Amino acid sequence: AQSVTQLDSQVPVFEEAPVELRCNYSSSVSVYLFWYVQYPNQGLQLLLKYLSGSTLVKGINGFEAEFNKSQTSFHLRKPSVHISDTAEYFCAVTPAHNNDMRFGAGTRLTVKP
Amino acid sequence: EAGVAQSPRYKIIEKRQSVAFWCNPISGHATLYWYQQILGQGPKLLIQFQNNGVVDDSQLPKDRFSAERLKGVDSTLKIQPAKLEDSAVYLCASSFDLGANVLTFGAGSRLTVL
């Protein structure tokens, strides 16, 4: 079965600094990849997804991610973060043929003033 | 469009008691999911419905957990009897159908078992 590893459990960063949240996946079949954001006491909200085509995917709130098949990675980036980006971020993977979605353990992004 | 509705938002029970959570998916969404999110972990799929049929319940602890979606719309997840380790947020999600990869999540139901 497919799996996801988020390499950093916590990422503290100052406001307006760039950030990268790392995600590696494992699968024996073609996959789709996702990043979700979870604000306190809320459900998960889709940030962006990679299904096919261009390996650079742009999402909401200025986030982007790059699919790297050779490195089996899907790192999330933002060139300049805001206080409001403080949240938990989850990387997820699903086989291309079904919706068996597996999530990573999450990365808590804390943006400091 | 209205989002995925869940209730109750919070529930505190003693171990060995029972609890039920309710989910109303987005109108027209055929596929419904229940996830368990333990503090500090990512969501884990418990059960997946397509209309009123179960697609995958391989990770559902069937000795104490049950779920149904009788009319293919609303769903109920029940835990009986609850254990301390069941303390978690129970997230409901829906998607248009099995082939649609975008899941819309509800705000979750936080369960504390004392």
PDB file of C-alpha atoms in Angstrom:
ATOM      1  CA  ALA A   1       0.000   0.000   0.000  1.00  0.00           C
ATOM      2  CA  GLN A   2       1.053   3.576  -0.498  1.00  0.00           C
ATOM      3  CA  SER A   3       2.460   5.659   2.358  1.00  0.00           C
ATOM      4  CA  VAL A   4       3.559   9.195   3.111  1.00  0.00           C
ATOM      5  CA  THR A   5       6.382  10.555   5.257  1.00  0.00           C
ATOM      6  CA  GLN A   6       6.434  14.159   6.304  1.00  0.00           C
ATOM      7  CA  LEU A   7       9.998  14.830   7.274  1.00  0.00           C
ATOM      8  CA  ASP A   8       9.424  17.684   9.711  1.00  0.00           C
ATOM      9  CA  SER A   9       6.902  17.564  12.525  1.00  0.00           C
ATOM     10  CA  GLN A  10       7.317  21.267  13.302  1.00  0.00           C
ATOM     11  CA  VAL A  11       8.572  24.176  11.234  1.00  0.00           C
ATOM     12  CA  PRO A  12       8.935  27.579  12.908  1.00  0.00           C
ATOM     13  CA  VAL A  13       9.535  30.497  10.580  1.00  0.00           C
ATOM     14  CA  PHE A  14       9.420  34.287  10.730  1.00  0.00           C
ATOM     15  CA  GLU A  15       6.800  36.276   8.882  1.00  0.00           C
ATOM     16  CA  GLU A  16       7.671  37.078   5.233  1.00  0.00           C
ATOM     17  CA  ALA A  17      10.344  34.369   5.141  1.00  0.00           C
ATOM     18  CA  PRO A  18      10.155  31.515   2.612  1.00  0.00           C
ATOM     19  CA  VAL A  19       9.131  28.063   3.765  1.00  0.00           C
ATOM     20  CA  GLU A  20       9.341  24.503   2.484  1.00  0.00           C
ATOM     21  CA  LEU A  21       7.425  21.607   4.004  1.00  0.00           C
ATOM     22  CA  ARG A  22       8.823  18.269   2.930  1.00  0.00           C
ATOM     23  CA  CYS A  23       6.872  15.206   1.867  1.00  0.00           C
ATOM     24  CA  ASN A  24       8.067  11.868   0.519  1.00  0.00           C
ATOM     25  CA  TYR A  25       5.813   9.072  -0.631  1.00  0.00           C
ATOM     26  CA  SER A  26       6.068   5.386  -1.352  1.00  0.00           C
ATOM     27  CA  SER A  27       3.930   3.460  -3.821  1.00  0.00           C
ATOM     28  CA  SER A  28       4.203   0.638  -6.332  1.00  0.00           C
ATOM     29  CA  VAL A  29       1.552   2.197  -8.606  1.00  0.00           C
ATOM     30  CA  SER A  30       0.883   5.594 -10.119  1.00  0.00           C
ATOM     31  CA  VAL A  31      -0.350   8.062  -7.536  1.00  0.00           C
ATOM     32  CA  TYR A  32      -2.083  11.351  -7.070  1.00  0.00           C
ATOM     33  CA  LEU A  33      -0.678  13.704  -4.441  1.00  0.00           C
ATOM     34  CA  PHE A  34      -2.317  16.325  -2.256  1.00  0.00           C
ATOM     35  CA  TRP A  35      -1.596  18.922   0.376  1.00  0.00           C
ATOM     36  CA  TYR A  36      -4.278  19.795   2.904  1.00  0.00           C
ATOM     37  CA  VAL A  37      -4.246  22.508   5.581  1.00  0.00           C
ATOM     38  CA  GLN A  38      -5.988  22.253   8.935  1.00  0.00           C
ATOM     39  CA  TYR A  39      -6.610  25.326  11.063  1.00  0.00           C
ATOM     40  CA  PRO A  40      -7.368  24.852  14.779  1.00  0.00           C
ATOM     41  CA  ASN A  41     -10.709  23.170  15.419  1.00  0.00           C
ATOM     42  CA  GLN A  42     -11.486  22.919  11.731  1.00  0.00           C
ATOM     43  CA  GLY A  43     -11.558  20.197   9.119  1.00  0.00           C
ATOM     44  CA  LEU A  44      -9.022  19.746   6.356  1.00  0.00           C
ATOM     45  CA  GLN A  45      -9.022  22.139   3.424  1.00  0.00           C
ATOM     46  CA  LEU A  46      -7.449  21.256   0.087  1.00  0.00           C
ATOM     47  CA  LEU A  47      -4.454  23.455  -0.764  1.00  0.00           C
ATOM     48  CA  LEU A  48      -3.427  21.843  -4.039  1.00  0.00           C
ATOM     49  CA  LYS A  49      -3.257  18.550  -5.882  1.00  0.00           C
ATOM     50  CA  TYR A  50      -1.143  16.809  -8.495  1.00  0.00           C
ATOM     51  CA  LEU A  51      -2.982  14.440 -10.811  1.00  0.00           C
ATOM     52  CA  SER A  52      -0.953  14.644 -14.024  1.00  0.00           C
ATOM     53  CA  GLY A  53       0.721  17.113 -16.381  1.00  0.00           C
ATOM     54  CA  SER A  54       3.001  19.878 -15.166  1.00  0.00           C
ATOM     55  CA  THR A  55       5.000  18.832 -12.147  1.00  0.00           C
ATOM     56  CA  LEU A  56       4.755  22.322 -10.623  1.00  0.00           C
ATOM     57  CA  VAL A  57       1.340  22.770  -9.077  1.00  0.00           C
ATOM     58  CA  LYS A  58      -0.011  26.050  -7.787  1.00  0.00           C
ATOM     59  CA  GLY A  59      -2.623  26.153  -5.072  1.00  0.00           C
ATOM     60  CA  ILE A  60      -4.515  28.556  -2.906  1.00  0.00           C
ATOM     61  CA  ASN A  61      -3.013  31.157  -0.572  1.00  0.00           C
ATOM     62  CA  GLY A  62       0.187  31.446  -2.644  1.00  0.00           C
ATOM     63  CA  PHE A  63       1.363  27.875  -2.021  1.00  0.00           C
ATOM     64  CA  GLU A  64       2.923  25.659  -4.675  1.00  0.00           C
ATOM     65  CA  ALA A  65       4.352  22.163  -4.771  1.00  0.00           C
ATOM     66  CA  GLU A  66       6.576  20.230  -7.122  1.00  0.00           C
ATOM     67  CA  PHE A  67       6.124  16.567  -7.966  1.00  0.00           C
ATOM     68  CA  ASN A  68       9.466  14.805  -8.335  1.00  0.00           C
ATOM     69  CA  LYS A  69       8.957  11.235  -9.456  1.00  0.00           C
ATOM     70  CA  SER A  70      12.613  10.230  -9.255  1.00  0.00           C
ATOM     71  CA  GLN A  71      12.896  11.521  -5.696  1.00  0.00           C
ATOM     72  CA  THR A  72       9.330  10.387  -4.821  1.00  0.00           C
ATOM     73  CA  SER A  73       8.751  13.781  -3.269  1.00  0.00           C
ATOM     74  CA  PHE A  74       6.056  16.429  -3.257  1.00  0.00           C
ATOM     75  CA  HIS A  75       7.409  19.335  -1.246  1.00  0.00           C
ATOM     76  CA  LEU A  76       5.218  22.330  -0.460  1.00  0.00           C
ATOM     77  CA  ARG A  77       6.637  25.851  -0.754  1.00  0.00           C
ATOM     78  CA  LYS A  78       5.645  29.441  -0.203  1.00  0.00           C
ATOM     79  CA  PRO A  79       8.000  32.344  -0.963  1.00  0.00           C
ATOM     80  CA  SER A  80       6.703  34.604   1.806  1.00  0.00           C
ATOM     81  CA  VAL A  81       4.565  33.414   4.700  1.00  0.00           C
ATOM     82  CA  HIS A  82       2.030  35.310   6.772  1.00  0.00           C
ATOM     83  CA  ILE A  83       0.944  34.921  10.366  1.00  0.00           C
ATOM     84  CA  SER A  84      -2.334  33.523   9.057  1.00  0.00           C
ATOM     85  CA  ASP A  85      -0.481  30.569   7.507  1.00  0.00           C
ATOM     86  CA  THR A  86       0.061  29.136  10.980  1.00  0.00           C
ATOM     87  CA  ALA A  87      -1.655  25.743  10.825  1.00  0.00           C
ATOM     88  CA  GLU A  88      -1.110  22.014  10.447  1.00  0.00           C
ATOM     89  CA  TYR A  89      -0.274  20.821   6.937  1.00  0.00           C
ATOM     90  CA  PHE A  90      -0.883  17.298   5.713  1.00  0.00           C
ATOM     91  CA  CYS A  91       0.531  15.587   2.657  1.00  0.00           C
ATOM     92  CA  ALA A  92      -1.624  12.792   1.230  1.00  0.00           C
ATOM     93  CA  VAL A  93      -1.330  10.164  -1.499  1.00  0.00           C
ATOM     94  CA  THR A  94      -3.874   8.019  -3.267  1.00  0.00           C
ATOM     95  CA  PRO A  95      -3.488   5.428  -6.022  1.00  0.00           C
ATOM     96  CA  ALA A  96      -4.560   6.765  -9.378  1.00  0.00           C
ATOM     97  CA  HIS A  97      -7.232   4.065  -9.640  1.00  0.00           C
ATOM     98  CA  ASN A  98      -9.076   4.571  -6.345  1.00  0.00           C
ATOM     99  CA  ASN A  99      -9.608   6.883  -3.391  1.00  0.00           C
ATOM    100  CA  ASP A 100      -7.582   4.978  -0.772  1.00  0.00           C
ATOM    101  CA  MET A 101      -6.088   8.208   0.573  1.00  0.00           C
ATOM    102  CA  ARG A 102      -3.230   7.939   3.080  1.00  0.00           C
ATOM    103  CA  PHE A 103      -2.080  10.931   5.066  1.00  0.00           C
ATOM    104  CA  GLY A 104       1.245  11.851   6.564  1.00  0.00           C
ATOM    105  CA  ALA A 105       1.545  12.660  10.254  1.00  0.00           C
ATOM    106  CA  GLY A 106       1.426  16.385   9.565  1.00  0.00           C
ATOM    107  CA  THR A 107       3.762  19.358   9.851  1.00  0.00           C
ATOM    108  CA  ARG A 108       2.896  22.152  12.199  1.00  0.00           C
ATOM    109  CA  LEU A 109       3.886  25.461  10.628  1.00  0.00           C
ATOM    110  CA  THR A 110       4.244  28.309  13.108  1.00  0.00           C
ATOM    111  CA  VAL A 111       4.779  31.763  11.673  1.00  0.00           C
ATOM    112  CA  LYS A 112       6.262  34.224  14.142  1.00  0.00           C
ATOM    113  CA  PRO A 113       6.119  38.020  13.886  1.00  0.00           C
TER     114      PRO A 113
ATOM    115  CA  GLU B   1     -22.850  25.128  -1.630  1.00  0.00           C
ATOM    116  CA  ALA B   2     -23.234  23.926   1.929  1.00  0.00           C
ATOM    117  CA  GLY B   3     -20.280  22.001   3.298  1.00  0.00           C
ATOM    118  CA  VAL B   4     -20.086  18.680   5.088  1.00  0.00           C
ATOM    119  CA  ALA B   5     -22.025  18.913   8.351  1.00  0.00           C
ATOM    120  CA  GLN B   6     -21.047  16.960  11.443  1.00  0.00           C
ATOM    121  CA  SER B   7     -22.448  16.732  14.945  1.00  0.00           C
ATOM    122  CA  PRO B   8     -21.824  16.870  17.778  1.00  0.00           C
ATOM    123  CA  ARG B   9     -18.658  18.970  17.610  1.00  0.00           C
ATOM    124  CA  TYR B  10     -17.527  17.826  21.033  1.00  0.00           C
ATOM    125  CA  LYS B  11     -18.371  14.813  23.188  1.00  0.00           C
ATOM    126  CA  ILE B  12     -16.981  13.648  26.509  1.00  0.00           C
ATOM    127  CA  ILE B  13     -17.878  10.174  27.761  1.00  0.00           C
ATOM    128  CA  GLU B  14     -16.664   7.610  30.262  1.00  0.00           C
ATOM    129  CA  LYS B  15     -14.956   4.465  29.001  1.00  0.00           C
ATOM    130  CA  ARG B  16     -17.360   1.629  28.207  1.00  0.00           C
ATOM    131  CA  GLN B  17     -20.102   4.109  27.304  1.00  0.00           C
ATOM    132  CA  SER B  18     -21.406   4.456  23.775  1.00  0.00           C
ATOM    133  CA  VAL B  19     -21.388   7.427  21.408  1.00  0.00           C
ATOM    134  CA  ALA B  20     -22.707   8.220  17.954  1.00  0.00           C
ATOM    135  CA  PHE B  21     -21.585  10.788  15.412  1.00  0.00           C
ATOM    136  CA  TRP B  22     -23.628  12.077  12.516  1.00  0.00           C
ATOM    137  CA  CYS B  23     -22.541  13.314   9.108  1.00  0.00           C
ATOM    138  CA  ASN B  24     -24.439  14.991   6.298  1.00  0.00           C
ATOM    139  CA  PRO B  25     -22.310  15.155   3.116  1.00  0.00           C
ATOM    140  CA  ILE B  26     -22.461  17.683   0.333  1.00  0.00           C
ATOM    141  CA  SER B  27     -25.630  17.269  -1.688  1.00  0.00           C
ATOM    142  CA  GLY B  28     -25.067  14.944  -4.631  1.00  0.00           C
ATOM    143  CA  HIS B  29     -21.860  13.418  -3.299  1.00  0.00           C
ATOM    144  CA  ALA B  30     -22.084   9.663  -3.647  1.00  0.00           C
ATOM    145  CA  THR B  31     -18.943   8.760  -1.707  1.00  0.00           C
ATOM    146  CA  LEU B  32     -18.640   9.290   2.038  1.00  0.00           C
ATOM    147  CA  TYR B  33     -15.664   8.655   4.289  1.00  0.00           C
ATOM    148  CA  TRP B  34     -15.085   8.473   8.031  1.00  0.00           C
ATOM    149  CA  TYR B  35     -11.565   9.211   9.259  1.00  0.00           C
ATOM    150  CA  GLN B  36     -10.100   8.983  12.759  1.00  0.00           C
ATOM    151  CA  GLN B  37      -7.501  11.613  13.645  1.00  0.00           C
ATOM    152  CA  ILE B  38      -5.623  10.950  16.870  1.00  0.00           C
ATOM    153  CA  LEU B  39      -3.783  13.925  18.344  1.00  0.00           C
ATOM    154  CA  GLY B  40      -0.452  14.407  16.622  1.00  0.00           C
ATOM    155  CA  GLN B  41      -1.238  12.036  13.768  1.00  0.00           C
ATOM    156  CA  GLY B  42      -2.665  12.262  10.285  1.00  0.00           C
ATOM    157  CA  PRO B  43      -6.210  11.120   9.559  1.00  0.00           C
ATOM    158  CA  LYS B  44      -6.719   7.384   9.182  1.00  0.00           C
ATOM    159  CA  LEU B  45      -9.534   6.016   7.029  1.00  0.00           C
ATOM    160  CA  LEU B  46     -12.061   3.967   8.997  1.00  0.00           C
ATOM    161  CA  ILE B  47     -14.738   3.311   6.396  1.00  0.00           C
ATOM    162  CA  GLN B  48     -15.721   4.398   2.902  1.00  0.00           C
ATOM    163  CA  PHE B  49     -19.249   4.271   1.448  1.00  0.00           C
ATOM    164  CA  GLN B  50     -20.394   4.498  -2.153  1.00  0.00           C
ATOM    165  CA  ASN B  51     -24.066   5.470  -1.901  1.00  0.00           C
ATOM    166  CA  ASN B  52     -25.353   3.077   0.787  1.00  0.00           C
ATOM    167  CA  GLY B  53     -22.775   0.327   0.180  1.00  0.00           C
ATOM    168  CA  VAL B  54     -19.476  -0.191   1.975  1.00  0.00           C
ATOM    169  CA  VAL B  55     -16.434   0.073  -0.314  1.00  0.00           C
ATOM    170  CA  ASP B  56     -13.702  -0.317   2.300  1.00  0.00           C
ATOM    171  CA  ASP B  57     -13.927  -0.966   6.035  1.00  0.00           C
ATOM    172  CA  SER B  58     -10.662  -2.835   6.438  1.00  0.00           C
ATOM    173  CA  GLN B  59      -9.388  -0.430   9.127  1.00  0.00           C
ATOM    174  CA  LEU B  60     -12.615  -0.235  11.114  1.00  0.00           C
ATOM    175  CA  PRO B  61     -12.365  -1.982  14.535  1.00  0.00           C
ATOM    176  CA  LYS B  62     -15.547  -3.933  14.012  1.00  0.00           C
ATOM    177  CA  ASP B  63     -15.733  -5.267  17.551  1.00  0.00           C
ATOM    178  CA  ARG B  64     -16.664  -1.795  18.788  1.00  0.00           C
ATOM    179  CA  PHE B  65     -17.167   0.495  15.799  1.00  0.00           C
ATOM    180  CA  SER B  66     -20.067   0.426  13.383  1.00  0.00           C
ATOM    181  CA  ALA B  67     -21.223   2.766  10.650  1.00  0.00           C
ATOM    182  CA  GLU B  68     -24.192   2.988   8.350  1.00  0.00           C
ATOM    183  CA  ARG B  69     -25.492   5.067   5.483  1.00  0.00           C
ATOM    184  CA  LEU B  70     -28.918   3.572   5.053  1.00  0.00           C
ATOM    185  CA  LYS B  71     -30.408   5.933   2.472  1.00  0.00           C
ATOM    186  CA  GLY B  72     -27.158   6.805   0.751  1.00  0.00           C
ATOM    187  CA  VAL B  73     -27.075  10.335   2.182  1.00  0.00           C
ATOM    188  CA  ASP B  74     -26.510  10.865   5.924  1.00  0.00           C
ATOM    189  CA  SER B  75     -24.220   8.563   7.855  1.00  0.00           C
ATOM    190  CA  THR B  76     -23.787   7.598  11.498  1.00  0.00           C
ATOM    191  CA  LEU B  77     -20.630   6.284  13.142  1.00  0.00           C
ATOM    192  CA  LYS B  78     -21.096   4.502  16.463  1.00  0.00           C
ATOM    193  CA  ILE B  79     -18.617   3.375  19.093  1.00  0.00           C
ATOM    194  CA  GLN B  80     -19.752   0.872  21.701  1.00  0.00           C
ATOM    195  CA  PRO B  81     -18.146   0.388  24.172  1.00  0.00           C
ATOM    196  CA  ALA B  82     -15.641   3.220  23.999  1.00  0.00           C
ATOM    197  CA  LYS B  83     -12.033   2.816  25.122  1.00  0.00           C
ATOM    198  CA  LEU B  84      -9.559   5.459  26.230  1.00  0.00           C
ATOM    199  CA  GLU B  85      -7.632   5.051  22.965  1.00  0.00           C
ATOM    200  CA  ASP B  86     -10.722   6.072  20.980  1.00  0.00           C
ATOM    201  CA  SER B  87     -10.148   9.682  22.036  1.00  0.00           C
ATOM    202  CA  ALA B  88      -9.705  11.442  18.712  1.00  0.00           C
ATOM    203  CA  VAL B  89     -11.335  13.714  16.186  1.00  0.00           C
ATOM    204  CA  TYR B  90     -13.684  11.876  13.852  1.00  0.00           C
ATOM    205  CA  LEU B  91     -13.721  13.499  10.447  1.00  0.00           C
ATOM    206  CA  CYS B  92     -16.341  12.930   7.827  1.00  0.00           C
ATOM    207  CA  ALA B  93     -15.580  13.672   4.172  1.00  0.00           C
ATOM    208  CA  SER B  94     -17.410  13.315   0.900  1.00  0.00           C
ATOM    209  CA  SER B  95     -16.575  13.292  -2.790  1.00  0.00           C
ATOM    210  CA  PHE B  96     -18.655  13.357  -5.944  1.00  0.00           C
ATOM    211  CA  ASP B  97     -17.921   9.713  -6.661  1.00  0.00           C
ATOM    212  CA  LEU B  98     -15.228   7.053  -6.365  1.00  0.00           C
ATOM    213  CA  GLY B  99     -13.266   8.474  -9.268  1.00  0.00           C
ATOM    214  CA  ALA B 100     -13.230  12.010  -7.929  1.00  0.00           C
ATOM    215  CA  ASN B 101     -10.067  12.640  -5.994  1.00  0.00           C
ATOM    216  CA  VAL B 102     -11.035  15.789  -4.157  1.00  0.00           C
ATOM    217  CA  LEU B 103     -12.443  15.129  -0.710  1.00  0.00           C
ATOM    218  CA  THR B 104     -14.336  17.817   1.181  1.00  0.00           C
ATOM    219  CA  PHE B 105     -14.023  17.486   4.940  1.00  0.00           C
ATOM    220  CA  GLY B 106     -16.339  18.463   7.732  1.00  0.00           C
ATOM    221  CA  ALA B 107     -15.089  20.268  10.855  1.00  0.00           C
ATOM    222  CA  GLY B 108     -14.949  17.009  12.798  1.00  0.00           C
ATOM    223  CA  SER B 109     -16.324  15.622  16.045  1.00  0.00           C
ATOM    224  CA  ARG B 110     -13.877  15.638  18.942  1.00  0.00           C
ATOM    225  CA  LEU B 111     -14.310  12.688  21.301  1.00  0.00           C
ATOM    226  CA  THR B 112     -12.736  12.536  24.737  1.00  0.00           C
ATOM    227  CA  VAL B 113     -13.002   9.237  26.597  1.00  0.00           C
ATOM    228  CA  LEU B 114     -12.276   9.460  30.339  1.00  0.00           C
TER     229      LEU B 114
END
